[in-house]
Coordinates of C-alpha atoms in Angstrom, one line a residue:
Chain A
M1 CA 0.0 0.0 0.0
A2 CA 1.4 3.4 -1.0
R3 CA 0.4 6.8 0.3
L4 CA 0.2 9.2 -2.5
S5 CA 1.7 12.6 -1.9
S6 CA 4.0 14.1 -4.6
A7 CA 2.9 15.5 -8.0
Q8 CA 4.9 12.6 -9.5
D9 CA 2.7 10.1 -7.6
Y10 CA -0.4 11.5 -9.1
K11 CA 1.1 11.8 -12.6
S12 CA 2.1 8.1 -12.6
L13 CA -1.4 7.2 -11.3
L14 CA -2.9 9.0 -14.3
D15 CA -0.6 7.1 -16.7
K16 CA -1.3 3.7 -15.2
Y17 CA -5.1 3.6 -15.4
D18 CA -7.5 4.0 -18.3
T19 CA -10.7 3.2 -16.4
W20 CA -11.6 5.0 -13.2
L21 CA -14.5 3.7 -11.1
F22 CA -15.7 6.1 -8.5
D23 CA -17.8 5.7 -5.4
C24 CA -19.8 8.9 -5.0
D25 CA -21.0 9.6 -1.4
G26 CA -17.9 10.4 0.7
V27 CA -15.7 10.6 -2.4
L28 CA -17.2 13.1 -4.8
W29 CA -19.5 14.7 -2.3
Q30 CA -20.6 14.6 1.3
G31 CA -24.4 14.9 1.2
D32 CA -25.1 17.9 -1.0
R33 CA -21.6 19.4 -0.7
L34 CA -18.9 18.8 -3.4
V35 CA -15.6 17.6 -2.1
D36 CA -13.0 20.3 -2.8
G37 CA -11.3 19.9 -6.2
V38 CA -13.6 17.2 -7.5
P39 CA -14.6 19.1 -10.7
E40 CA -11.0 19.8 -11.6
A41 CA -10.0 16.2 -10.9
L42 CA -12.8 14.7 -13.1
N43 CA -12.0 17.2 -15.8
L44 CA -8.4 16.2 -15.7
L45 CA -9.4 12.6 -16.3
R46 CA -11.8 13.5 -19.1
T47 CA -9.1 15.7 -20.7
H48 CA -6.8 12.6 -20.7
K49 CA -9.6 10.5 -22.3
K50 CA -10.0 8.3 -19.3
R51 CA -13.2 6.2 -19.0
I52 CA -15.1 7.3 -15.9
L53 CA -17.7 5.2 -14.2
F54 CA -19.7 6.0 -11.1
V55 CA -20.5 3.0 -8.9
T56 CA -22.7 3.7 -6.0
N57 CA -24.5 1.5 -3.4
N58 CA -27.0 4.3 -2.9
A59 CA -30.3 2.7 -3.9
T60 CA -32.6 5.5 -3.0
K61 CA -32.0 7.0 -6.5
S62 CA -32.4 5.6 -10.0
R63 CA -29.5 6.2 -12.5
K64 CA -31.7 9.0 -14.0
S65 CA -32.1 10.8 -10.7
Y66 CA -28.5 10.2 -9.9
K67 CA -27.6 12.0 -13.1
K68 CA -29.7 14.9 -11.9
K69 CA -27.6 15.1 -8.8
F70 CA -24.4 15.4 -10.9
D71 CA -26.1 18.2 -12.9
Q72 CA -27.1 20.1 -9.8
L73 CA -23.6 19.9 -8.5
G74 CA -22.2 21.0 -11.9
L75 CA -20.4 17.7 -12.6
E76 CA -20.5 16.1 -16.1
A77 CA -21.9 12.6 -16.1
Q78 CA -23.9 10.4 -18.5
V79 CA -26.7 8.0 -17.3
D80 CA -24.8 5.0 -18.8
E81 CA -21.7 6.0 -16.7
V82 CA -23.7 5.5 -13.5
F83 CA -24.1 2.1 -11.8
G84 CA -26.3 2.0 -8.7
S85 CA -27.2 -0.9 -6.5
A86 CA -30.9 -0.3 -7.4
Y87 CA -30.1 -0.8 -11.1
A88 CA -27.9 -3.8 -10.3
S89 CA -30.7 -5.3 -8.2
A90 CA -33.2 -5.0 -11.0
V91 CA -30.8 -6.5 -13.5
Y92 CA -30.1 -9.4 -11.0
L93 CA -33.8 -10.1 -10.8
S94 CA -34.4 -10.0 -14.5
T95 CA -31.2 -11.6 -15.9
V96 CA -29.7 -13.8 -13.1
M97 CA -32.9 -14.9 -11.2
K98 CA -34.8 -14.7 -14.5
M99 CA -37.9 -13.9 -12.5
P100 CA -41.0 -14.7 -14.6
K101 CA -43.0 -11.7 -15.8
H102 CA -46.1 -12.5 -13.6
K103 CA -43.9 -12.6 -10.4
K104 CA -43.6 -9.5 -8.2
V105 CA -41.1 -8.0 -5.8
Y106 CA -42.1 -6.7 -2.4
V107 CA -40.0 -3.6 -1.9
V108 CA -38.7 -2.1 1.4
G109 CA -37.2 0.9 -0.3
M110 CA -37.7 4.2 -2.0
K111 CA -38.8 5.7 -5.4
G112 CA -35.4 5.2 -7.1
L113 CA -35.5 1.5 -6.5
E114 CA -39.0 1.3 -7.9
E115 CA -38.0 3.2 -11.0
E116 CA -35.1 0.8 -11.7
L117 CA -37.4 -2.2 -11.3
E118 CA -39.9 -0.6 -13.7
E119 CA -37.2 0.0 -16.3
E120 CA -36.5 -3.7 -16.2
G121 CA -40.2 -4.5 -16.4
I122 CA -40.4 -6.0 -12.9
Q123 CA -43.7 -5.7 -11.0
H124 CA -43.4 -4.4 -7.5
L125 CA -45.5 -4.0 -4.3
G126 CA -44.8 -2.1 -1.1
G127 CA -42.1 0.6 -1.5
T128 CA -43.8 4.0 -1.8
D129 CA -47.4 2.7 -1.8
P130 CA -49.2 5.0 0.6
A131 CA -51.0 1.9 2.1
D132 CA -47.7 0.6 3.4
N133 CA -46.3 4.0 4.5
T134 CA -48.1 4.2 7.7
L135 CA -47.6 4.0 11.4
A136 CA -51.1 2.5 12.0
E137 CA -51.2 -0.8 13.8
F138 CA -50.6 -3.9 11.6
H139 CA -52.7 -7.0 12.0
L140 CA -51.9 -10.1 10.1
K141 CA -55.6 -11.1 9.8
D142 CA -56.2 -7.9 7.6
F143 CA -53.3 -8.8 5.3
Q144 CA -53.9 -10.7 2.1
P145 CA -50.4 -11.7 0.8
D146 CA -50.0 -11.7 -2.9
P147 CA -49.2 -15.2 -4.0
D148 CA -47.1 -13.9 -6.9
V149 CA -44.5 -12.3 -4.7
G150 CA -41.2 -14.1 -5.5
A151 CA -38.7 -11.9 -3.8
V152 CA -38.3 -9.2 -1.1
L153 CA -35.8 -6.5 -2.0
C154 CA -34.6 -4.1 0.8
G155 CA -32.7 -0.9 0.3
L156 CA -32.3 2.2 2.3
D157 CA -35.8 3.3 3.2
T158 CA -36.3 6.4 5.3
S159 CA -40.1 5.5 5.5
V160 CA -39.4 2.1 7.0
N161 CA -42.1 1.0 9.4
Y162 CA -43.6 -2.0 11.2
T163 CA -46.2 -2.6 8.4
K164 CA -43.6 -2.9 5.7
L165 CA -41.3 -5.0 7.9
S166 CA -44.3 -7.3 8.9
K167 CA -45.4 -7.8 5.3
A168 CA -41.8 -8.4 4.1
F169 CA -41.3 -10.9 7.0
T170 CA -44.6 -12.7 6.1
Y171 CA -43.5 -13.0 2.4
L172 CA -40.1 -14.2 3.4
R173 CA -41.5 -17.0 5.6
R174 CA -43.1 -18.5 2.4
P175 CA -41.2 -21.2 0.6
G176 CA -39.1 -20.0 -2.3
V177 CA -39.3 -16.3 -1.6
V178 CA -35.8 -14.8 -2.2
F179 CA -34.4 -12.3 0.3
L180 CA -32.3 -9.6 -1.5
A181 CA -30.7 -6.4 -0.3
T182 CA -29.5 -3.7 -2.7
N183 CA -26.5 -3.3 -0.3
I184 CA -25.7 -3.8 3.4
D185 CA -23.8 -0.6 4.2
S186 CA -24.4 -0.2 7.9
T187 CA -24.4 3.6 7.8
Y188 CA -25.3 6.3 5.3
P189 CA -23.2 9.5 5.1
S190 CA -25.9 12.3 5.1
A191 CA -24.9 15.9 4.5
D192 CA -24.7 16.5 8.3
G193 CA -23.3 13.2 9.5
L194 CA -23.9 9.5 9.7
L195 CA -27.3 7.9 9.8
P196 CA -28.4 4.3 9.7
G197 CA -27.8 2.7 6.2
A198 CA -29.4 0.1 4.0
G199 CA -27.9 -2.7 6.2
A200 CA -29.9 -1.3 9.1
I201 CA -33.1 -1.6 7.0
S202 CA -32.7 -5.3 6.2
A203 CA -31.3 -6.1 9.7
P204 CA -34.8 -6.4 11.4
L205 CA -35.8 -9.0 8.8
A206 CA -32.5 -10.9 9.0
C207 CA -33.0 -11.0 12.8
A208 CA -36.6 -12.1 12.7
L209 CA -35.9 -14.8 10.0
G210 CA -32.5 -15.9 11.3
R211 CA -31.0 -15.6 7.8
E212 CA -29.1 -12.9 5.9
P213 CA -30.1 -11.3 2.6
L214 CA -28.1 -11.8 -0.6
S215 CA -26.6 -8.4 -1.1
I216 CA -26.2 -7.1 -4.6
G217 CA -24.2 -3.9 -4.2
K218 CA -20.4 -3.5 -3.6
P219 CA -18.5 -5.6 -2.7
A220 CA -20.6 -8.3 -4.4
E221 CA -19.6 -9.6 -7.8
T222 CA -23.1 -9.0 -9.1
M223 CA -22.3 -5.3 -9.2
M224 CA -19.1 -5.9 -11.2
D225 CA -21.0 -8.3 -13.6
C226 CA -23.5 -5.5 -14.2
I227 CA -20.7 -3.1 -15.1
K228 CA -18.9 -5.5 -17.3
A229 CA -22.0 -6.3 -19.2
K230 CA -22.0 -2.7 -20.5
H231 CA -18.3 -1.7 -20.5
Q232 CA -15.4 -3.8 -21.4
F233 CA -12.1 -2.8 -19.7
D234 CA -8.8 -4.3 -18.7
P235 CA -8.9 -4.8 -14.9
T236 CA -5.1 -4.3 -14.7
R237 CA -5.6 -0.8 -16.2
A238 CA -8.6 0.1 -14.0
I239 CA -8.8 1.6 -10.5
M240 CA -11.6 1.8 -8.0
V241 CA -11.7 4.9 -5.9
G242 CA -13.7 4.8 -2.7
D243 CA -14.0 5.8 1.0
R244 CA -15.1 2.4 2.5
L245 CA -12.7 -0.5 3.0
N246 CA -15.4 -3.2 3.3
T247 CA -17.4 -2.1 0.2
D248 CA -15.4 0.0 -2.3
I249 CA -11.9 -1.3 -1.7
E250 CA -13.0 -4.9 -1.2
F251 CA -15.0 -4.6 -4.4
G252 CA -12.0 -3.4 -6.4
N253 CA -9.6 -5.9 -4.9
R254 CA -12.0 -8.8 -5.6
G255 CA -12.4 -7.7 -9.2
G256 CA -8.6 -7.6 -9.7
L257 CA -8.6 -3.8 -10.1
S258 CA -6.2 -1.4 -8.3
T259 CA -7.8 0.5 -5.5
L260 CA -7.5 4.0 -4.1
L261 CA -8.9 4.8 -0.7
V262 CA -9.7 8.5 0.1
L263 CA -10.2 9.8 3.6
T264 CA -13.1 12.2 2.8
G265 CA -15.8 9.7 3.9
I266 CA -16.2 6.9 6.4
T267 CA -12.7 5.6 6.8
H268 CA -10.2 7.1 9.3
E269 CA -6.4 6.9 8.6
S270 CA -6.0 4.7 11.7
E271 CA -8.0 2.0 9.8
V272 CA -5.3 1.8 7.1
V273 CA -2.1 2.4 8.9
G274 CA -0.9 1.4 12.4
P275 CA -1.6 -1.4 14.8
H276 CA -5.4 -1.5 14.2
A277 CA -5.4 -1.4 10.4
S278 CA -8.0 -3.4 8.6
T279 CA -7.1 -6.6 6.7
T280 CA -8.7 -5.1 3.6
V281 CA -5.8 -3.1 2.1
P282 CA -6.1 -0.6 -0.8
T283 CA -3.3 -0.3 -3.4
Y284 CA -3.1 3.4 -2.6
F285 CA -4.5 5.9 -0.3
T286 CA -4.7 9.7 -0.2
N287 CA -6.6 12.4 1.7
S288 CA -9.0 13.4 -1.1
I289 CA -9.7 12.8 -4.8
G290 CA -9.1 16.5 -5.1
D291 CA -5.4 15.8 -4.5
L292 CA -5.3 14.4 -8.1
R293 CA -5.1 18.1 -9.2
A294 CA -1.4 17.9 -8.2
A295 CA -0.8 16.0 -11.4
I296 CA -1.7 19.2 -13.4
S297 CA 1.3 21.1 -12.1
Chain B
M1 CA -35.4 -34.7 29.8
A2 CA -38.7 -36.4 30.5
R3 CA -41.9 -36.2 28.4
L4 CA -44.8 -35.8 30.8
S5 CA -47.8 -37.9 29.9
S6 CA -49.5 -39.9 32.8
A7 CA -51.7 -38.4 35.6
Q8 CA -48.9 -39.6 37.9
D9 CA -46.3 -37.5 36.0
Y10 CA -48.3 -34.4 36.6
K11 CA -49.1 -35.3 40.2
S12 CA -45.5 -35.7 41.1
L13 CA -44.7 -32.4 39.3
L14 CA -47.2 -30.7 41.6
D15 CA -45.6 -32.3 44.6
K16 CA -42.0 -31.3 43.6
Y17 CA -42.4 -27.6 43.0
D18 CA -43.6 -24.8 45.3
T19 CA -42.9 -21.9 43.0
W20 CA -44.1 -21.8 39.4
L21 CA -42.8 -19.2 37.0
F22 CA -44.8 -18.8 33.8
D23 CA -44.0 -17.2 30.5
C24 CA -47.3 -15.9 29.1
D25 CA -47.4 -15.5 25.3
G26 CA -47.4 -19.0 23.8
V27 CA -48.0 -20.6 27.2
L28 CA -51.1 -19.1 28.8
W29 CA -52.4 -17.5 25.7
Q30 CA -51.8 -17.0 22.0
G31 CA -52.5 -13.4 21.2
D32 CA -55.9 -12.8 22.7
R33 CA -56.9 -16.5 22.9
L34 CA -56.5 -18.5 26.1
V35 CA -54.7 -21.8 25.7
D36 CA -57.2 -24.6 26.5
G37 CA -57.2 -25.6 30.2
V38 CA -55.2 -22.7 31.5
P39 CA -57.7 -21.4 34.0
E40 CA -58.1 -24.9 35.5
A41 CA -54.3 -25.5 35.6
L42 CA -53.7 -22.2 37.4
N43 CA -56.6 -22.8 39.8
L44 CA -55.1 -26.2 40.6
L45 CA -51.8 -24.6 41.5
R46 CA -53.5 -21.9 43.7
T47 CA -55.6 -24.5 45.4
H48 CA -52.4 -26.3 46.3
K49 CA -51.0 -23.0 47.7
K50 CA -48.3 -22.8 45.1
R51 CA -46.6 -19.4 44.5
I52 CA -47.3 -18.3 40.9
L53 CA -45.2 -15.7 39.1
F54 CA -45.6 -14.4 35.5
V55 CA -42.3 -13.7 33.8
T56 CA -42.7 -12.1 30.4
N57 CA -40.3 -10.5 27.9
N58 CA -43.2 -8.5 26.4
A59 CA -42.2 -4.9 27.1
T60 CA -45.1 -3.2 25.3
K61 CA -47.2 -3.4 28.4
S62 CA -46.5 -2.3 32.0
R63 CA -47.2 -4.7 34.8
K64 CA -50.5 -2.8 35.5
S65 CA -51.7 -3.1 31.9
Y66 CA -50.5 -6.8 31.9
K67 CA -52.7 -7.3 34.9
K68 CA -55.7 -5.9 32.9
K69 CA -55.0 -8.6 30.2
F70 CA -55.3 -11.3 32.9
D71 CA -58.6 -9.7 34.1
Q72 CA -59.9 -9.6 30.5
L73 CA -59.1 -13.2 30.0
G74 CA -60.7 -14.1 33.3
L75 CA -57.4 -15.2 34.9
E76 CA -56.5 -14.4 38.5
A77 CA -53.3 -12.4 38.9
Q78 CA -51.8 -9.7 41.1
V79 CA -49.6 -6.9 39.8
D80 CA -46.7 -8.0 42.1
E81 CA -46.9 -11.5 40.6
V82 CA -46.0 -10.0 37.2
F83 CA -42.5 -9.4 36.0
G84 CA -42.1 -7.9 32.6
S85 CA -38.9 -6.9 30.8
A86 CA -40.1 -3.3 30.7
Y87 CA -40.2 -3.3 34.5
A88 CA -36.9 -5.1 34.8
S89 CA -35.3 -2.6 32.4
A90 CA -36.5 0.3 34.6
V91 CA -35.2 -1.4 37.7
Y92 CA -31.9 -2.1 36.0
L93 CA -31.5 1.6 35.1
S94 CA -32.4 2.8 38.6
T95 CA -30.7 0.2 40.8
V96 CA -27.9 -1.4 38.8
M97 CA -26.8 1.5 36.6
K98 CA -27.9 3.9 39.3
M99 CA -28.6 6.5 36.7
P100 CA -28.6 10.0 38.2
K101 CA -32.0 11.7 38.5
H102 CA -31.2 14.4 35.9
K103 CA -30.3 11.8 33.3
K104 CA -32.7 10.7 30.7
V105 CA -33.4 7.6 28.6
Y106 CA -34.2 7.8 24.9
V107 CA -36.9 5.1 24.3
V108 CA -37.6 3.1 21.1
G109 CA -40.6 1.4 22.5
M110 CA -44.2 1.8 23.5
K111 CA -46.4 3.1 26.3
G112 CA -45.9 0.2 28.7
L113 CA -42.2 0.8 28.7
E114 CA -42.6 4.5 29.4
E115 CA -45.0 3.7 32.3
E116 CA -42.5 1.4 34.0
L117 CA -39.8 4.1 33.6
E118 CA -42.1 6.6 35.2
E119 CA -42.9 4.3 38.1
E120 CA -39.1 4.2 38.8
G121 CA -38.8 8.0 38.4
I122 CA -36.7 7.8 35.3
Q123 CA -37.0 10.7 32.7
H124 CA -37.5 9.6 29.2
L125 CA -37.6 11.0 25.6
G126 CA -38.8 9.5 22.3
G127 CA -41.2 6.5 22.7
T128 CA -44.8 7.7 22.2
D129 CA -43.8 11.4 21.7
P130 CA -45.8 12.4 18.6
A131 CA -42.8 14.4 17.3
D132 CA -40.9 11.1 17.0
N133 CA -43.8 9.1 15.6
T134 CA -43.6 10.3 12.1
L135 CA -42.6 9.2 8.6
A136 CA -41.5 12.7 7.7
E137 CA -37.9 13.0 6.5
F138 CA -35.3 13.2 9.2
H139 CA -32.4 15.7 9.0
L140 CA -29.6 15.7 11.5
K141 CA -29.2 19.5 11.2
D142 CA -32.7 20.0 12.7
F143 CA -32.0 17.7 15.6
Q144 CA -30.8 19.1 18.9
P145 CA -29.7 16.1 21.0
D146 CA -30.4 16.3 24.7
P147 CA -27.0 16.3 26.5
D148 CA -28.7 14.5 29.5
V149 CA -29.5 11.3 27.6
G150 CA -27.5 8.6 29.3
A151 CA -29.0 5.5 27.7
V152 CA -31.1 4.3 24.8
L153 CA -33.6 1.6 25.6
C154 CA -35.2 -0.5 22.8
G155 CA -38.3 -2.7 23.1
L156 CA -40.9 -3.9 20.7
D157 CA -42.1 -0.8 19.0
T158 CA -44.8 -1.1 16.3
S159 CA -44.3 2.6 15.6
V160 CA -40.6 2.2 14.8
N161 CA -39.5 4.6 12.1
Y162 CA -36.3 6.3 10.7
T163 CA -36.6 9.3 12.9
K164 CA -36.5 7.3 16.1
L165 CA -33.7 5.0 14.7
S166 CA -31.7 8.1 13.6
K167 CA -32.1 9.8 17.0
A168 CA -31.2 6.6 18.9
F169 CA -28.2 6.0 16.7
T170 CA -27.0 9.6 17.2
Y171 CA -27.3 9.3 21.0
L172 CA -25.5 5.9 20.9
R173 CA -22.6 7.4 19.0
R174 CA -21.9 9.7 22.0
P175 CA -19.4 8.6 24.5
G176 CA -20.9 6.8 27.5
V177 CA -24.4 6.4 26.3
V178 CA -25.5 2.8 27.2
F179 CA -27.3 0.6 24.7
L180 CA -30.1 -1.5 26.3
A181 CA -32.8 -3.8 25.0
T182 CA -35.7 -4.9 27.0
N183 CA -35.3 -8.3 25.3
I184 CA -34.0 -9.6 22.0
D185 CA -36.7 -12.1 21.0
S186 CA -36.5 -12.2 17.2
T187 CA -40.2 -12.8 16.7
Y188 CA -43.4 -11.9 18.5
P189 CA -46.4 -14.4 18.5
S190 CA -49.4 -12.2 17.6
A191 CA -52.9 -13.6 17.7
D192 CA -52.7 -14.4 14.0
G193 CA -49.1 -15.6 13.7
L194 CA -45.5 -14.5 14.0
L195 CA -44.4 -10.9 13.5
P196 CA -41.0 -9.3 14.0
G197 CA -40.0 -9.1 17.7
A198 CA -38.1 -6.8 20.0
G199 CA -34.8 -8.1 18.7
A200 CA -35.8 -6.9 15.2
I201 CA -36.3 -3.4 16.6
S202 CA -32.8 -3.1 18.1
A203 CA -31.2 -4.9 15.1
P204 CA -30.9 -1.8 12.9
L205 CA -29.1 0.1 15.7
A206 CA -26.8 -2.9 16.4
C207 CA -26.0 -3.1 12.6
A208 CA -25.3 0.7 12.3
L209 CA -23.3 0.8 15.5
G210 CA -21.4 -2.5 15.1
R211 CA -22.3 -3.4 18.7
E212 CA -25.0 -5.4 20.4
P213 CA -27.3 -4.1 23.2
L214 CA -27.3 -5.4 26.7
S215 CA -30.5 -7.3 26.9
I216 CA -32.4 -7.3 30.2
G217 CA -35.2 -9.8 29.7
K218 CA -35.0 -13.6 29.7
P219 CA -32.6 -15.4 29.5
A220 CA -30.5 -12.6 31.2
E221 CA -29.7 -12.8 34.9
T222 CA -31.0 -9.2 35.4
M223 CA -34.6 -10.5 35.1
M224 CA -33.9 -13.2 37.7
D225 CA -32.3 -10.6 40.1
C226 CA -35.4 -8.5 39.7
I227 CA -37.7 -11.4 40.7
K228 CA -35.4 -12.5 43.6
A229 CA -35.4 -8.9 45.0
K230 CA -39.2 -9.3 45.6
H231 CA -39.8 -13.0 46.2
Q232 CA -37.5 -15.4 48.0
F233 CA -37.7 -19.0 46.8
D234 CA -35.7 -22.2 46.8
P235 CA -34.6 -22.7 43.2
T236 CA -34.5 -26.5 43.6
R237 CA -38.3 -26.3 44.4
A238 CA -39.1 -23.9 41.6
I239 CA -40.0 -24.5 37.9
M240 CA -40.0 -22.2 34.9
V241 CA -42.7 -23.0 32.3
G242 CA -42.1 -21.6 28.8
D243 CA -42.4 -22.1 25.1
R244 CA -39.0 -20.8 24.0
L245 CA -35.8 -22.7 24.4
N246 CA -33.4 -19.8 24.0
T247 CA -35.3 -17.5 26.4
D248 CA -37.5 -19.3 28.9
I249 CA -35.8 -22.6 29.2
E250 CA -32.3 -21.1 29.1
F251 CA -33.4 -18.6 31.8
G252 CA -34.7 -21.3 34.1
N253 CA -31.6 -23.6 33.5
R254 CA -29.2 -20.7 34.2
G255 CA -31.0 -19.8 37.4
G256 CA -30.8 -23.4 38.7
L257 CA -34.5 -24.0 38.4
S258 CA -36.2 -27.0 36.8
T259 CA -37.8 -26.2 33.4
L260 CA -40.9 -27.3 31.6
L261 CA -41.2 -26.7 27.9
V262 CA -44.7 -26.5 26.4
L263 CA -45.4 -26.8 22.6
T264 CA -48.3 -24.2 22.4
G265 CA -45.9 -21.5 21.2
I266 CA -42.7 -21.1 19.2
T267 CA -41.0 -24.4 19.7
H268 CA -41.7 -27.5 17.6
E269 CA -41.2 -31.0 19.1
S270 CA -38.4 -31.6 16.5
E271 CA -36.4 -29.0 18.4
V272 CA -36.4 -31.0 21.6
V273 CA -36.3 -34.6 20.4
G274 CA -34.5 -36.2 17.4
P275 CA -31.4 -35.5 15.4
H276 CA -31.9 -31.7 15.2
A277 CA -32.6 -31.1 18.8
S278 CA -31.3 -27.9 20.4
T279 CA -28.5 -28.0 22.9
T280 CA -30.7 -26.1 25.4
V281 CA -32.6 -29.0 27.1
P282 CA -35.6 -28.5 29.4
T283 CA -36.1 -30.8 32.5
Y284 CA -39.5 -31.7 31.1
F285 CA -41.7 -31.2 28.2
T286 CA -45.4 -31.6 27.4
N287 CA -47.9 -30.4 24.8
S288 CA -49.6 -27.7 26.8
I289 CA -49.8 -26.4 30.3
G290 CA -53.5 -27.4 30.2
D291 CA -52.2 -31.0 30.5
L292 CA -51.6 -30.3 34.2
R293 CA -55.3 -30.8 34.6
A294 CA -54.5 -34.6 34.5
A295 CA -53.2 -34.2 38.0
I296 CA -56.8 -33.5 39.2
S297 CA -58.1 -37.0 38.3

């Protein structure tokens, strides 16, 4: 593992890699605030004809609404450069599970997740349905489960409640109903600090059922398969940039890519150097992706 | 482990034990339905001057409201015969943690839990407060944490939502704030079937924090200490009757009591006999506590 510091370090990084995969929250921005120097760093890569891909576990937004976030922040991005765990989950259901058209997914999640399911032609229940977004008491006797539900898909859902959890639990107790999570990040970096993440939304179900969901997002291979289906690249000339060791860095390492950890998000320096360092080790680390600007000088 | 079947089995059980501890949900009743023969079985014990105690992990009700449930079902019970995990949690905060009077507890739980805290003179936030029972978006920047919060206490909360979870998470990230759960039963036996239990309510926080709560209810010793502080009894002449191996039976076994598993609740016979039996073994098992009526003949 190398700590990047000199202009030469960043120049050789630029030479070595043609494909740059970026996590977003905690790397490009923190909530609604751009990380310092990000526009310049991304422009530098585009000027050098690098392929840029954005790979996010955030499943609250579809790729289209994610693109809007880039627009609002003044960052150039194309929809087909964006890979979210909501999209990857929809692709998993349609192409890996090959879920029949008449089958449905019960969603514990938000609008972006529903949009990606719809793009893949997958029928869904729950999610933003007003009937399931309630704090009213839930009684099993008033619930008629839909026999066509073949999977429960959990993502970050800030409207999570006992009715959704109870319905999801009831479906998951039926034989053959698959338990999926867009991702299992334990926390979510909001603009003002950490909040419970998608892993905290599927945790009640995992507890009640005594089994864990299959997680689609980073570090799972499903996400990498999704990207490779659309973009061919040489892993030895590709680098994954992220702020989380157990998702981003693990994801890049597993895929045979080089990895660059930045310290603008979740991970503290003490987790990569020193006696308490993690066993997941990035190829490089630096304070911020903005540091790449040093290569310009 | 002995399977009880003959009238003689039940008669000798009656002779052997002076103190009878009962779990309630799944033993005395299922939701709002009495288990067959329960009134006769309890009357039999009272006629024989047995001490009866009700020991429940259900923390949605205070002892007083639990007493009302007995009344409604036509069962004799005194408030001081009832030990709930809500009560035990309040006693733990006041007598074991010795929480100073100016300190407060943030509650993820229901009215019964708040009532027990109030009985012990403990200040609380969250819980049934309408401000925290909302599906509106939560923003950390609008939240002013109360510096006097010294603990977060989670119980079954059918109004659980992202605002409560986010506030609880924020408190628990502060140094010295204690993470307690009334109990960690993964499921809750409602009248019409299983629903997610108290363990599923603290699970999102455990996931987001990366640490587990201290659980007060069965099988923890705290619950036994609570009972012993009020009632003296000889453990060798006491029996714990329950439907869950990992809470009720474990609780009785740890406390040096005999244990009787009934099959009217969570546990299937295959979990006590045969190749897949649990390592937690009751002293006795029988189909239903109603079978005790056989001792009358």
